[in-house]
XYZ file of C-alpha atoms in Angstrom:
336
model
C 9.008 20.144 21.503
C 7.728 17.882 18.744
C 4.042 17.262 18.136
C 1.989 14.115 18.682
C 0.613 11.998 15.831
C -2.911 10.689 16.481
C -3.960 7.752 14.299
C -7.460 6.302 14.489
C -9.181 3.523 12.531
C -6.585 3.566 9.746
C -7.139 1.031 6.949
C -5.049 0.620 3.790
C -5.296 -1.744 0.810
C -3.648 -2.155 -2.570
C -6.358 -3.475 -4.864
C -7.906 -6.506 -3.173
C -4.921 -6.963 -0.842
C -5.520 -5.536 2.650
C -2.263 -4.230 4.161
C -3.576 -3.327 7.604
C -6.921 -2.336 9.078
C -8.311 -0.317 11.965
C -4.877 0.796 13.219
C -5.156 3.186 16.166
C -2.344 4.706 18.222
C -0.976 8.004 19.488
C 2.738 8.598 18.949
C 3.687 10.796 21.925
C 5.151 14.224 21.314
C 8.893 14.577 21.795
C 9.575 10.861 22.270
C 11.340 8.172 20.228
C 9.019 5.401 19.027
C 9.750 2.239 17.036
C 7.394 0.313 14.756
C 8.263 -3.376 14.398
C 6.852 -6.281 12.444
C 7.783 -9.099 10.058
C 8.582 -8.275 6.446
C 5.510 -7.437 4.399
C 3.361 -6.133 7.257
C 3.174 -2.614 5.838
C 5.516 -0.689 8.130
C 6.940 1.473 5.348
C 3.426 1.914 3.931
C 2.396 3.252 7.340
C 5.316 5.698 7.315
C 4.395 6.964 3.842
C 0.783 7.378 4.943
C 1.863 9.648 7.803
C 3.302 12.197 5.372
C 0.518 11.913 2.824
C 2.448 10.036 0.139
C -0.156 7.258 0.336
C -3.834 7.738 1.128
C -5.590 5.166 3.349
C -9.208 4.459 2.442
C -10.480 4.848 6.010
C -9.446 6.468 9.263
C -7.734 9.665 10.354
C -4.201 10.945 10.942
C -4.276 14.105 13.045
C -1.090 16.173 13.272
C -1.057 19.557 14.982
C -4.855 19.668 14.816
C -5.105 18.795 11.105
C -6.406 15.508 9.683
C -4.038 15.007 6.754
C -6.391 12.536 5.056
C -9.202 15.092 4.775
C -7.211 18.331 4.514
C -6.590 20.437 1.413
C -3.424 20.203 -0.666
C -2.281 23.543 0.777
C -2.784 22.335 4.361
C -0.938 19.095 3.593
C 1.990 21.078 2.167
C 2.161 23.115 5.381
C 1.962 20.009 7.594
C 4.793 18.395 5.662
C 7.103 21.237 6.735
C 6.885 19.746 10.241
C 8.548 16.546 8.978
C 12.068 15.416 8.290
C 12.460 11.995 6.652
C 15.458 9.662 6.635
C 14.913 7.176 3.810
C 16.354 3.641 3.751
C 19.176 4.443 1.347
C 19.619 8.080 2.324
C 17.976 9.108 -0.996
C 20.799 11.519 -1.803
C 21.182 13.103 -5.230
C 24.242 11.481 -6.799
C 25.093 14.568 -8.853
C 25.230 16.848 -5.805
C 27.868 17.029 -3.093
C 26.838 16.678 0.540
C 26.522 20.428 1.000
C 24.083 20.838 -1.890
C 22.170 17.699 -0.910
C 21.688 19.059 2.597
C 20.865 22.562 1.356
C 18.235 21.305 -1.106
C 15.174 21.566 1.223
C 16.183 25.070 2.313
C 16.501 26.254 -1.271
C 13.217 24.611 -2.266
C 11.035 25.582 0.705
C 12.478 28.807 2.131
C 13.618 32.223 0.945
C 16.770 32.238 3.038
C 19.899 33.867 1.670
C 22.859 31.694 0.722
C 24.934 32.837 3.705
C 22.195 31.763 6.112
C 21.752 28.496 4.210
C 25.475 27.822 4.466
C 25.465 28.407 8.229
C 22.526 26.032 8.727
C 23.954 23.322 6.462
C 27.371 23.393 8.115
C 25.731 23.217 11.544
C 23.662 20.153 10.605
C 26.591 18.384 8.921
C 28.683 18.970 12.041
C 25.818 17.662 14.184
C 25.914 14.294 12.379
C 29.712 14.111 12.342
C 30.262 15.185 8.732
C 31.930 18.527 9.309
C 34.650 18.907 6.671
C 32.998 16.412 4.288
C 30.607 18.844 2.628
C 32.402 18.766 -0.753
C 32.279 14.976 -1.084
C 29.758 13.247 -3.348
C 27.531 10.313 -2.292
C 29.550 7.903 -4.453
C 32.735 8.818 -2.588
C 31.555 7.984 0.929
C 30.505 4.907 2.899
C 26.960 3.729 3.474
C 27.076 4.937 7.063
C 28.158 8.408 5.961
C 25.333 8.496 3.405
C 22.862 7.673 6.173
C 24.224 10.521 8.291
C 24.101 12.900 5.335
C 20.470 11.903 4.796
C 19.804 12.614 8.461
C 21.474 16.039 8.183
C 19.187 16.852 5.255
C 16.179 15.695 7.272
C 17.145 18.144 10.023
C 17.756 21.348 8.035
C 14.168 22.608 8.313
C 14.209 22.043 12.104
C 11.418 19.448 11.942
C 9.147 18.673 14.855
C 8.701 15.095 13.588
C 11.475 12.861 12.204
C 10.613 9.625 10.377
C 13.365 7.019 9.916
C 12.673 4.161 7.492
C 14.970 1.267 8.485
C 17.949 3.515 9.322
C 20.102 0.437 10.025
C 19.547 -1.069 6.552
C 22.912 -1.932 4.985
C 24.911 -0.927 8.057
C 27.172 -3.163 10.129
C 26.477 -3.447 13.894
C 29.092 -0.836 14.827
C 27.728 1.809 12.432
C 24.213 0.944 13.569
C 25.258 1.603 17.172
C 26.714 4.986 16.209
C 23.544 5.914 14.320
C 21.358 4.844 17.258
C 23.380 7.059 19.583
C 23.101 9.949 17.138
C 19.302 9.630 17.014
C 19.110 9.708 20.813
C 21.412 12.735 20.995
C 19.265 14.586 18.456
C 16.156 13.856 20.518
C 17.949 15.163 23.608
C 18.866 18.394 21.836
C 15.650 19.272 19.996
C 12.988 17.130 21.757
C 11.553 16.096 18.382
C 9.010 13.331 17.884
C 10.887 10.456 16.212
C 9.378 7.325 14.628
C 11.698 4.526 13.490
C 10.659 1.579 11.325
C 13.093 -1.307 11.794
C 13.658 -5.080 11.932
C 16.692 -4.611 14.183
C 16.128 -6.327 17.519
C 18.916 -4.442 19.291
C 17.465 -1.089 18.223
C 14.048 -2.248 19.428
C 15.431 -3.280 22.806
C 17.601 -0.255 23.557
C 16.512 2.852 21.627
C 12.803 3.703 21.810
C 10.629 5.203 24.497
C 7.650 3.474 22.884
C 7.256 0.340 20.789
C 4.569 -0.932 18.438
C 4.185 -4.086 16.377
C 2.211 -4.813 13.202
C 1.165 -8.414 12.482
C -1.677 -10.096 10.589
C -2.956 -6.746 9.286
C -3.366 -5.312 12.782
C -1.423 -3.345 15.359
C -0.758 -6.002 18.002
C 0.489 -3.605 20.676
C 1.747 -0.060 21.108
C 2.990 1.481 24.323
C 5.964 2.322 26.540
C 9.044 0.148 26.039
C 8.769 -1.294 29.548
C 5.332 -2.719 28.770
C 6.267 -4.452 25.503
C 9.608 -5.735 26.778
C 7.830 -7.544 29.631
C 4.791 -8.585 27.587
C 3.784 -12.241 27.286
C 2.095 -11.594 23.911
C 3.412 -14.554 21.809
C 4.175 -12.636 18.609
C 5.998 -9.906 20.548
C 8.080 -12.436 22.494
C 8.929 -14.379 19.332
C 9.991 -11.295 17.390
C 12.057 -9.696 20.152
C 13.904 -12.973 20.722
C 14.246 -13.825 17.013
C 12.894 -17.354 17.468
C 11.231 -19.762 15.026
C 8.736 -20.951 17.618
C 5.670 -18.720 17.597
C 2.943 -17.287 15.366
C 5.318 -15.772 12.766
C 6.210 -18.120 9.905
C 8.753 -17.950 7.099
C 6.311 -16.603 4.514
C 3.004 -16.303 6.361
C 1.428 -16.774 9.778
C 1.187 -20.318 11.111
C -1.888 -22.322 11.967
C -2.418 -23.849 15.414
C -1.372 -27.353 14.295
C 2.000 -26.113 13.041
C 2.596 -24.170 16.247
C 1.733 -27.218 18.370
C 4.140 -29.388 16.351
C 6.947 -26.856 16.785
C 6.298 -26.573 20.511
C 6.526 -30.359 20.819
C 9.938 -30.282 19.113
C 11.057 -27.522 21.470
C 9.866 -29.479 24.507
C 11.882 -32.431 23.181
C 15.041 -30.327 23.233
C 15.167 -29.156 19.610
C 16.859 -25.758 19.251
C 14.443 -22.904 18.522
C 17.086 -20.557 17.162
C 17.073 -16.891 18.036
C 19.251 -14.555 20.028
C 20.184 -14.394 23.671
C 17.100 -13.949 25.827
C 16.642 -10.402 27.085
C 16.962 -9.942 30.820
C 14.245 -7.880 32.433
C 14.007 -4.454 30.805
C 17.307 -3.818 28.980
C 18.877 -0.417 29.694
C 17.882 2.289 27.251
C 20.603 4.201 25.414
C 21.192 7.535 27.137
C 22.296 10.810 25.603
C 26.038 11.364 25.249
C 27.577 13.064 28.328
C 27.378 16.823 27.912
C 24.090 16.639 26.005
C 20.853 17.937 27.569
C 18.870 15.441 29.607
C 16.228 13.657 27.527
C 12.885 15.012 28.752
C 11.128 12.115 27.027
C 12.326 9.673 29.687
C 10.515 11.406 32.542
C 7.302 11.745 30.545
C 7.338 8.067 29.582
C 8.144 6.800 33.068
C 5.297 8.866 34.524
C 2.869 7.150 32.123
C 4.293 3.739 33.005
C 3.787 4.312 36.737
C 0.175 5.354 36.112
C -0.617 2.150 34.206
C 1.523 -0.218 36.283
C -1.414 -1.570 38.315
C -3.113 -2.825 35.122
C -0.227 -5.152 34.187
C 0.445 -8.771 35.259
C 2.259 -9.125 38.574
C 5.535 -10.396 37.088
C 5.576 -7.545 34.593
C 4.949 -5.068 37.411
C 7.875 -6.483 39.370
C 10.246 -6.359 36.392
C 9.245 -2.811 35.481
C 9.638 -1.569 39.053
C 12.971 -3.375 39.140
C 14.031 -1.332 36.100
C 12.602 1.983 37.310
C 14.295 1.601 40.681
C 17.550 0.266 39.241
C 17.758 -3.039 41.129
C 17.821 -5.289 37.982
C 16.908 -8.648 39.516
C 14.409 -10.038 36.998
C 14.982 -11.934 33.749
C 12.968 -11.834 30.541
C 12.759 -15.632 30.434
C 10.131 -15.309 33.179
C 7.812 -13.550 30.726
C 7.292 -16.263 28.140
C 10.613 -15.889 26.244
């Protein structure tokens, strides 16, 4: 199973510009988590901090018992072997075919023989649906195939943690759906800890076990999907429904006067924009038939039941409705 990532009091700035401060959360081991937030809130910066590419000025990031902010360069190198990273554009080497791109981490970080490397590479390419495409170059394939090749490369070292930086970037809705299913199937097979940074509302609604949201330099919420999907937190509701009305503005957060003016327009019948309101807790994507059962689901649902009594009554009802499969409640009852 994957390992947990424990973040406490994390603060990061670039010069005089504070990106986020005092971020604290635990990304559960072996589960799929999503980090949301408007553009410019530092989601990708957070991802890079988790693997030590950027160094926050305060706080701790503990992975497998090691604080990567305070550890030695040798310890950081060892911790990084736990990670696989899918970058926004796949980050493939244009001069290498898919086989050599996927084999690159094995050749750089292991002493495996070429026959063993070939077996591993072909297995991972087949896992992401690229069996038979190993001789193609990045310039000869579609954006979706490049994403899958990048994912195959991220998997070759059998990582316990997989980071995905906007995996849907540049993909049409159909390819995004295929990639979402692939991520869930991988979690079912290897029980890895997966963190996805995305703007995609559909991914946020249907993929993760846990959801978090960055806004105004802080982590607004982080927890099981059921809790955020029934939350009445204004910024969470606005983002998940893609609406103009709420704290998030076009270029910066809004003041109270602007929000009151917008609400008055909405009350007068002016369209707020956005997508179709979510109904209750939308079904989560399940593993493809024939795959192992996702153990993450049972672990998450057990946590949800333990904390259920602390939530508002309507949220409790909607979550129980989802857990018990009756599906009677609608998200519009939760401030949508």
